[in-house]
C-alpha cells in the first residue's frame, strides 16, 4: 500500500465555508447551534448535506435509523468501502464543530479527490450518523449503536424526548426514515475526524491528536420517589425529600470520581424535579449520572459503588430509589494499523502530533465493533465543547482534514 505524496492537500477554505454554511442552520442563542436530532433544523441540515453530496456525484443511501451514507464509487466493484463520518446533530447549546467537522471533513476528502481526478480502488462513504449527541433521546451514539448490533432498533424507536415524543415517530415526521436495514453494510475501515473537546492538544501546542483509545462510560438514570408536600407547613422531620437525596447523591458521585483518580470522571448533567414548583417538596426526581474511565475495572467499580451508596443515602431518608442504565460502552482500543496510518500521515505532512485517549464518546466507538476504526483530532480553544462558545481555527481544521485525507486515501488505495 503506497502513501499519498505530501503535496496532496484538501481545500481548507472550502471546508471552512461549508462549516460556516451548516452553522447557519439551527442557530443557538450565543453564536453556536441548537440543531438537535430529528428536529426541523436537523432536517434542514440534512437537506443541505444531501445537496452537497449530490453535487459531488455521490450516491446516497439512508438506513432505517436515518443515518446517511453518501458513496463515491471505487474502481473495484468487489472491494469493501472505507467509511468516513461523524454527526450533524448538536447539543441544545452546542458548538459549530462537534460532529460537523467530521462529516464535512469527509465530504471535503471526496471533493478534493474529484478536483484532482483521483480514483480509488475502494469506495469511500461519507457518513452522517443519526443522534450522536443523545441530548434529546438517550443514549448517545444511538444509530451507530444499532448499526453495530449492540442496541435494538425497536428499543431505539421507542426512546422518548422530554416531551414524550418517540424517536421512531420523529424520524418519520422529518422524512428521514430510510429503507436500508440497519447494519447491513460491511466496512473495510472507519475513520472519524473530530475536535478534541478537551484541553490537551492546545496546551501542548500539538496540531494533531492520534486517537488510540476512547474511554468507556455508563449513564445511570436515577428515579427517586419522595412525597410531595408543602415546603412551608411540613415539619422538617416529616419530609420525604427526593430533592435532598438527589443533592447527596450528586455530592457522592463527585467524591467517588475524585477518589478514582487518575483517569476517571463523573457528574450529573440533567435533573428533572416533579412537580418543579417553588413551594412543593419534589415527590419525584429523575436525573442522570455520567461516569467515564478508560479502565474497565475502574469504570465498573465506580458504577457498583455509586449504586450501593445511593441506595444507602435514599434508605436513610425514606426515599425510593430505582436505577436504569440508559447508556453504556466499554473502553475502546482503536485498530493499531489505522492508528499508525494516521500517525504516519501527520508525520509525513510535518504536523506536530501526539497520541491521545478520547474523553468523549463517538460513533467510531460503535463502528470499532464491526470494523477496524480510528479517529483524528484537532485542538479546540480552551478545551471547551458542548458550549456555544466552542471554537477552533481554520488552520487546525485544515491540517486535521489533511491527515484524514491521507489516512483515508492510503486505505482506499489510489488507482494509478
Ligand atoms: C457524546 O457527545 C458524549 O457524551 O461523549
Ligand atoms: Mn461529537
Ligand atoms: Mn457532542
Coordinates of C-alpha atoms and ligand atoms in Angstrom, one line a residue:
X1 CA 0.0 0.0 0.0
X2 CA 1.6 3.3 -1.0
X3 CA 1.3 6.5 0.9
X4 CA -0.1 9.6 -0.9
X5 CA 2.6 12.2 -1.7
X6 CA 2.9 15.0 0.9
X7 CA 1.8 17.7 -1.6
X8 CA -1.7 16.3 -1.8
X9 CA -3.9 18.6 0.3
X10 CA -7.6 19.3 0.8
X11 CA -9.1 22.8 0.3
X12 CA -9.1 24.4 3.7
X13 CA -11.1 27.4 2.7
X14 CA -13.8 25.3 1.1
X15 CA -14.0 23.2 4.3
X16 CA -14.3 26.2 6.5
X17 CA -17.0 27.8 4.3
X18 CA -19.0 24.6 4.5
X19 CA -18.8 24.5 8.3
X20 CA -20.0 28.1 8.4
X21 CA -22.9 27.4 6.0
X22 CA -24.0 24.5 8.1
X23 CA -23.8 26.7 11.2
X24 CA -26.5 29.0 9.8
X25 CA -29.0 26.2 10.3
X26 CA -30.4 25.8 13.8
X27 CA -28.6 28.8 15.3
X28 CA -28.2 28.9 19.0
X29 CA -28.6 31.9 21.3
X30 CA -24.9 32.7 21.8
X31 CA -23.2 32.1 18.5
X32 CA -23.3 28.3 18.4
X33 CA -26.0 25.8 17.3
X34 CA -29.2 24.1 18.5
X35 CA -29.7 21.5 15.8
X36 CA -30.8 18.7 18.0
X37 CA -31.5 15.4 16.4
X38 CA -34.8 14.8 14.4
X39 CA -35.9 18.5 14.8
X40 CA -36.9 20.6 11.8
X41 CA -33.4 22.1 11.9
X42 CA -31.8 18.7 11.7
X43 CA -34.0 18.0 8.6
X44 CA -32.8 21.3 7.1
X45 CA -29.1 20.4 7.8
X46 CA -29.6 17.0 6.3
X47 CA -31.1 18.6 3.1
X48 CA -28.1 20.9 2.7
X49 CA -25.7 18.0 3.2
X50 CA -27.7 15.9 0.6
X51 CA -27.4 18.8 -1.9
X52 CA -23.7 18.9 -1.4
X53 CA -23.4 15.1 -1.8
X54 CA -25.4 15.2 -5.0
X55 CA -23.2 18.0 -6.4
X56 CA -20.2 15.9 -5.6
X57 CA -21.6 13.0 -7.6
X58 CA -22.2 10.7 -4.5
X59 CA -24.9 8.1 -4.2
X60 CA -27.0 8.5 -1.1
X61 CA -28.4 5.6 0.9
X62 CA -30.4 6.1 4.1
X63 CA -31.0 3.4 6.7
X64 CA -34.0 2.8 8.9
X65 CA -32.3 4.8 11.7
X66 CA -31.9 7.8 9.3
X67 CA -28.2 7.5 9.0
X68 CA -27.0 9.0 5.7
X69 CA -24.4 7.1 3.6
X70 CA -23.0 9.0 0.6
X71 CA -20.9 6.8 -1.6
X72 CA -18.1 7.8 -4.0
X73 CA -17.7 4.7 -6.2
X74 CA -14.4 2.8 -6.3
X75 CA -12.8 1.0 -9.2
X76 CA -13.1 -2.5 -7.7
X77 CA -16.8 -3.5 -7.5
X78 CA -15.9 -6.3 -5.0
X79 CA -13.9 -4.1 -2.6
X80 CA -15.4 -3.2 0.8
X81 CA -15.7 0.6 1.2
X82 CA -13.8 2.9 3.6
X83 CA -16.4 4.8 5.7
X84 CA -15.6 8.3 6.9
X85 CA -18.0 10.4 9.0
X86 CA -19.4 11.8 12.2
X87 CA -22.6 13.6 13.1
X88 CA -24.5 16.8 12.2
X89 CA -26.8 16.9 15.3
X90 CA -25.8 19.2 18.2
X91 CA -26.4 19.7 21.8
X92 CA -29.2 22.2 22.8
X93 CA -26.4 24.7 23.4
X94 CA -23.8 23.1 21.1
X95 CA -20.9 24.4 19.1
X96 CA -20.4 24.7 15.4
X97 CA -17.7 22.0 15.1
X98 CA -18.6 19.0 17.3
X99 CA -19.5 16.4 14.8
X100 CA -19.8 18.8 11.9
X101 CA -16.1 18.9 11.3
X102 CA -16.0 15.2 10.8
X103 CA -18.9 15.0 8.4
X104 CA -17.8 18.0 6.3
X105 CA -14.2 16.9 6.6
X106 CA -15.2 13.6 5.0
X107 CA -17.1 15.5 2.3
X108 CA -14.0 17.6 1.7
X109 CA -12.0 14.5 1.2
X110 CA -14.2 13.4 -1.7
X111 CA -14.5 16.9 -3.1
X112 CA -10.7 17.0 -3.3
X113 CA -10.5 13.6 -4.9
X114 CA -13.0 14.9 -7.5
X115 CA -10.9 18.0 -8.1
X116 CA -7.7 16.1 -8.6
X117 CA -9.4 13.3 -10.7
X118 CA -8.0 10.7 -8.3
X119 CA -9.7 7.3 -8.4
X120 CA -9.5 4.8 -5.6
X121 CA -9.8 1.1 -5.6
X122 CA -12.3 1.1 -2.7
X123 CA -15.4 3.2 -2.5
X124 CA -15.5 6.0 0.1
X125 CA -18.7 6.5 2.0
X126 CA -19.3 9.9 3.7
X127 CA -21.5 9.2 6.7
X128 CA -23.8 11.3 8.9
X129 CA -24.9 9.2 11.9
X130 CA -28.3 10.0 13.5
X131 CA -28.4 11.1 17.1
X132 CA -24.8 11.0 18.2
X133 CA -25.5 13.5 21.0
X134 CA -28.1 11.7 23.0
X135 CA -29.3 15.1 24.2
X136 CA -32.9 14.7 23.0
X137 CA -33.1 10.9 23.1
X138 CA -30.7 8.9 25.3
X139 CA -28.4 7.1 24.8
X140 CA -25.8 9.0 22.7
X141 CA -24.5 7.3 19.5
X142 CA -27.8 5.7 19.1
X143 CA -27.8 5.0 15.4
X144 CA -24.2 3.7 15.3
X145 CA -25.1 1.5 18.3
X146 CA -28.0 0.0 16.3
X147 CA -25.7 -0.3 13.3
X148 CA -23.1 -2.2 15.4
X149 CA -25.8 -4.6 16.7
X150 CA -25.4 -3.5 20.4
X151 CA -28.7 -1.6 20.6
X152 CA -32.0 -3.0 19.4
X153 CA -33.7 -0.9 16.6
X154 CA -37.1 -1.0 18.1
X155 CA -35.7 -0.1 21.5
X156 CA -34.2 3.0 19.7
X157 CA -37.6 3.8 18.1
X158 CA -39.2 3.8 21.5
X159 CA -36.9 6.2 23.2
X160 CA -38.7 9.4 24.2
X161 CA -37.7 13.0 24.4
X162 CA -38.5 15.2 27.4
X163 CA -41.9 16.0 25.8
X164 CA -42.7 12.3 25.4
X165 CA -42.2 12.2 21.6
X166 CA -40.9 8.9 20.3
X167 CA -37.7 8.7 18.3
X168 CA -39.4 6.5 15.6
X169 CA -42.3 8.9 15.2
X170 CA -39.9 11.9 15.0
X171 CA -37.7 10.2 12.4
X172 CA -40.8 9.6 10.2
X173 CA -42.1 13.1 10.8
X174 CA -38.9 14.8 9.5
X175 CA -38.9 12.4 6.5
X176 CA -35.6 10.7 7.1
X177 CA -36.6 7.1 7.9
X178 CA -34.9 5.2 5.1
X179 CA -35.4 1.7 3.7
X180 CA -32.0 0.2 4.3
X181 CA -31.7 -2.5 7.0
X182 CA -29.5 -1.1 9.8
X183 CA -26.1 -2.6 10.0
X184 CA -26.4 -4.5 6.7
X185 CA -23.4 -2.6 5.2
X186 CA -19.9 -4.0 5.6
X187 CA -17.0 -1.7 6.2
X188 CA -13.3 -2.2 5.3
X189 CA -12.4 0.6 7.8
X190 CA -14.0 3.5 9.6
X191 CA -12.3 6.9 10.2
X192 CA -13.7 9.9 12.1
X193 CA -12.3 13.4 12.4
X194 CA -13.4 15.3 15.5
X195 CA -12.4 18.2 17.7
X196 CA -10.7 17.1 20.8
X197 CA -13.3 18.6 23.2
X198 CA -10.6 18.7 25.8
X199 CA -7.6 20.9 26.6
X200 CA -4.6 18.6 26.0
X201 CA -3.6 19.4 22.3
X202 CA -3.9 23.2 22.7
X203 CA -2.0 23.2 26.0
X204 CA 0.9 21.2 24.4
X205 CA 0.8 23.1 21.1
X206 CA 0.1 20.0 19.1
X207 CA -1.8 20.2 15.9
X208 CA -3.0 16.6 15.6
X209 CA -4.3 14.1 18.1
X210 CA -3.7 10.5 17.1
X211 CA -6.5 8.7 18.9
X212 CA -5.5 5.3 20.3
X213 CA -8.4 4.7 22.7
X214 CA -11.7 6.0 23.9
X215 CA -12.8 5.9 27.5
X216 CA -15.9 3.8 28.4
X217 CA -19.0 5.2 30.0
X218 CA -22.1 4.4 32.0
X219 CA -25.2 6.7 32.0
X220 CA -27.3 5.8 35.1
X221 CA -30.8 7.2 35.2
X222 CA -32.0 7.6 38.8
X223 CA -35.7 7.9 39.7
X224 CA -36.1 9.0 43.3
X225 CA -39.5 8.9 44.9
X226 CA -40.4 11.0 47.9
X227 CA -43.6 12.7 49.0
X228 CA -44.9 15.9 47.6
X229 CA -45.7 18.2 50.4
X230 CA -45.9 21.9 51.3
X231 CA -42.4 23.5 51.7
X232 CA -43.7 25.9 54.4
X233 CA -46.0 23.9 56.6
X234 CA -44.4 20.4 56.6
X235 CA -42.1 20.0 59.7
X236 CA -38.6 19.0 58.8
X237 CA -38.9 15.6 60.5
X238 CA -42.0 14.7 58.4
X239 CA -40.4 15.3 55.0
X240 CA -39.6 12.6 52.5
X241 CA -37.4 14.8 50.3
X242 CA -36.4 13.3 47.0
X243 CA -34.5 16.5 46.2
X244 CA -32.3 16.2 49.2
X245 CA -31.5 12.6 48.3
X246 CA -30.6 13.8 44.8
X247 CA -28.2 16.5 46.2
X248 CA -26.5 14.0 48.4
X249 CA -26.1 11.5 45.6
X250 CA -24.6 14.3 43.4
X251 CA -22.1 15.1 46.1
X252 CA -21.3 11.4 46.4
X253 CA -20.7 11.0 42.7
X254 CA -18.2 13.8 42.8
X255 CA -16.4 12.1 45.7
X256 CA -16.3 8.7 44.0
X257 CA -14.9 10.3 40.9
X258 CA -12.2 12.2 42.8
X259 CA -11.3 9.1 44.8
X260 CA -10.9 7.2 41.5
X261 CA -8.2 9.4 40.0
X262 CA -6.4 9.4 37.7
X263 CA -8.4 8.6 34.5
X264 CA -12.0 8.8 35.9
X265 CA -14.7 11.4 35.7
X266 CA -18.3 11.6 37.0
X267 CA -21.1 14.2 37.1
X268 CA -24.7 14.9 36.7
X269 CA -25.9 16.9 33.6
X270 CA -29.7 16.6 33.7
X271 CA -32.1 16.8 36.6
X272 CA -35.9 16.8 36.4
X273 CA -37.9 17.8 39.6
X274 CA -41.5 17.0 39.8
X275 CA -43.7 19.0 40.0
X276 CA -40.9 21.6 39.9
X277 CA -42.8 24.2 41.9
X278 CA -41.1 26.6 44.3
X279 CA -43.2 25.7 47.3
X280 CA -43.6 21.9 46.8
X281 CA -41.1 19.4 48.0
X282 CA -40.4 17.2 45.0
X283 CA -42.2 13.9 45.0
X284 CA -40.1 12.6 42.2
X285 CA -36.6 13.5 40.9
X286 CA -35.2 12.0 37.8
X287 CA -31.5 12.6 37.0
X288 CA -28.7 11.1 35.0
X289 CA -25.2 10.3 36.3
X290 CA -22.5 10.2 33.6
X291 CA -19.3 8.3 34.7
X292 CA -16.3 7.5 32.4
X293 CA -12.9 5.9 32.5
X294 CA -10.6 4.3 30.0
X295 CA -10.1 1.5 32.6
X296 CA -12.8 -1.1 32.5
X297 CA -12.4 -2.3 36.1
X298 CA -12.4 1.2 37.4
X299 CA -15.5 2.1 35.4
X300 CA -17.5 -0.9 36.6
X301 CA -16.2 -0.4 40.2
X302 CA -17.4 3.2 40.2
X303 CA -20.8 2.1 39.0
X304 CA -21.2 -0.5 41.7
X305 CA -20.1 1.9 44.4
X306 CA -22.4 4.7 43.2
X307 CA -25.4 2.4 43.1
X308 CA -24.6 1.0 46.6
X309 CA -24.0 4.4 48.2
X310 CA -27.1 5.9 46.5
X311 CA -29.3 3.1 47.9
X312 CA -27.9 3.8 51.4
X313 CA -28.5 7.6 51.1
X314 CA -32.1 7.0 49.9
X315 CA -32.8 4.4 52.6
X316 CA -31.6 6.9 55.3
X317 CA -34.2 9.5 54.0
X318 CA -37.0 7.1 53.4
X319 CA -36.8 7.9 49.6
X320 CA -37.4 5.2 47.0
X321 CA -34.5 4.7 44.6
X322 CA -34.6 3.0 41.1
X323 CA -31.7 3.0 38.7
X324 CA -31.8 2.3 35.0
X325 CA -28.7 2.2 32.8
X326 CA -29.6 4.3 29.8
X327 CA -26.2 4.4 28.0
X328 CA -23.1 2.3 28.1
X329 CA -20.0 1.4 26.2
X330 CA -16.8 -0.3 27.2
X331 CA -13.4 1.4 26.8
X332 CA -12.3 1.1 23.1
X333 CA -8.9 0.3 21.7
X334 CA -8.7 1.6 18.1
X335 CA -7.2 -0.5 15.3
X336 CA -3.4 -0.3 15.6
X337 CA -2.8 -0.4 11.9
X338 CA -5.1 2.5 11.2
X339 CA -3.8 4.5 14.2
X340 CA -0.3 4.0 12.7
X341 CA -1.6 5.3 9.4
X342 CA -2.9 8.4 11.0
X343 CA 0.3 9.0 12.9
X344 CA 2.3 8.4 9.6
X345 CA 0.2 10.9 7.8
X346 CA 0.7 13.6 10.4
X347 CA 4.5 12.8 10.3
X348 CA 4.7 13.0 6.5
X349 CA 2.8 16.3 6.4
X350 CA 5.1 17.8 9.0
X351 CA 2.4 18.4 11.7
X352 CA 3.1 18.2 15.4
X353 CA 1.1 15.4 17.0
X354 CA 0.7 13.2 20.0
X355 CA -1.3 10.0 20.9
X356 CA -4.4 10.8 22.8
X357 CA -7.3 9.0 24.5
X358 CA -10.8 10.4 23.6
X359 CA -12.7 11.6 26.6
X360 CA -15.9 12.0 24.7
X361 CA -17.9 9.2 23.1
X362 CA -18.0 9.0 19.3
X363 CA -19.7 6.9 16.6
X364 CA -16.3 5.5 16.0
X365 CA -16.6 3.6 19.3
X366 CA -19.5 1.6 18.0
X367 CA -18.1 1.3 14.4
X368 CA -15.0 -0.2 16.1
X369 CA -17.2 -3.2 17.0
X370 CA -17.8 -4.1 13.3
X371 CA -14.7 -2.8 11.5
X372 CA -11.1 -1.6 12.1
X373 CA -11.7 2.1 13.2
X374 CA -9.8 5.1 14.4
X375 CA -10.1 8.9 14.8
X376 CA -8.1 12.1 14.0
X377 CA -8.4 15.0 16.4
X378 CA -7.7 18.7 16.2
X379 CA -7.3 21.1 19.2
X380 CA -10.2 23.3 20.4
X381 CA -9.8 26.6 22.1
X382 CA -9.6 26.3 25.9
X383 CA -10.7 22.7 25.5
X384 CA -14.3 24.0 25.6
X385 CA -17.1 21.9 23.9
X386 CA -20.8 21.3 24.5
X387 CA -20.9 25.0 24.8
X388 CA -21.9 27.6 22.1
X389 CA -18.5 29.3 22.6
X390 CA -16.8 26.1 21.2
X391 CA -14.1 27.4 18.8
X392 CA -11.3 26.0 16.5
X393 CA -9.1 27.8 14.0
X394 CA -9.3 27.3 10.2
X395 CA -5.7 26.2 10.3
X396 CA -6.4 23.4 12.8
X397 CA -9.4 22.2 10.8
X398 CA -7.4 22.2 7.6
X399 CA -4.4 20.3 9.0
X400 CA -6.6 17.7 10.7
X401 CA -8.6 17.2 7.5
X402 CA -5.3 16.8 5.5
X403 CA -4.3 14.0 7.9
X404 CA -7.8 12.4 7.5
X405 CA -7.4 12.7 3.7
X406 CA -4.1 11.0 3.7
X407 CA -5.1 8.2 6.0
X408 CA -8.3 7.6 4.1
X409 CA -6.6 7.7 0.7
X410 CA -3.9 5.2 1.8
X411 CA -6.7 2.9 3.0
X412 CA -8.9 3.3 -0.1
X413 CA -5.8 2.9 -2.3
X414 CA -5.1 5.2 -5.2
X415 CA -5.6 3.7 -8.6
X416 CA -2.7 4.7 -10.8
Ligands
LIG1 C1 -21.1 12.4 23.3 O1 -21.1 13.5 22.8 C2 -20.6 12.1 24.6 O2 -21.4 12.3 25.6 O3 -19.4 11.9 24.8
LIG2 MN1 -19.4 14.7 18.7
LIG3 MN1 -21.1 16.2 21.4

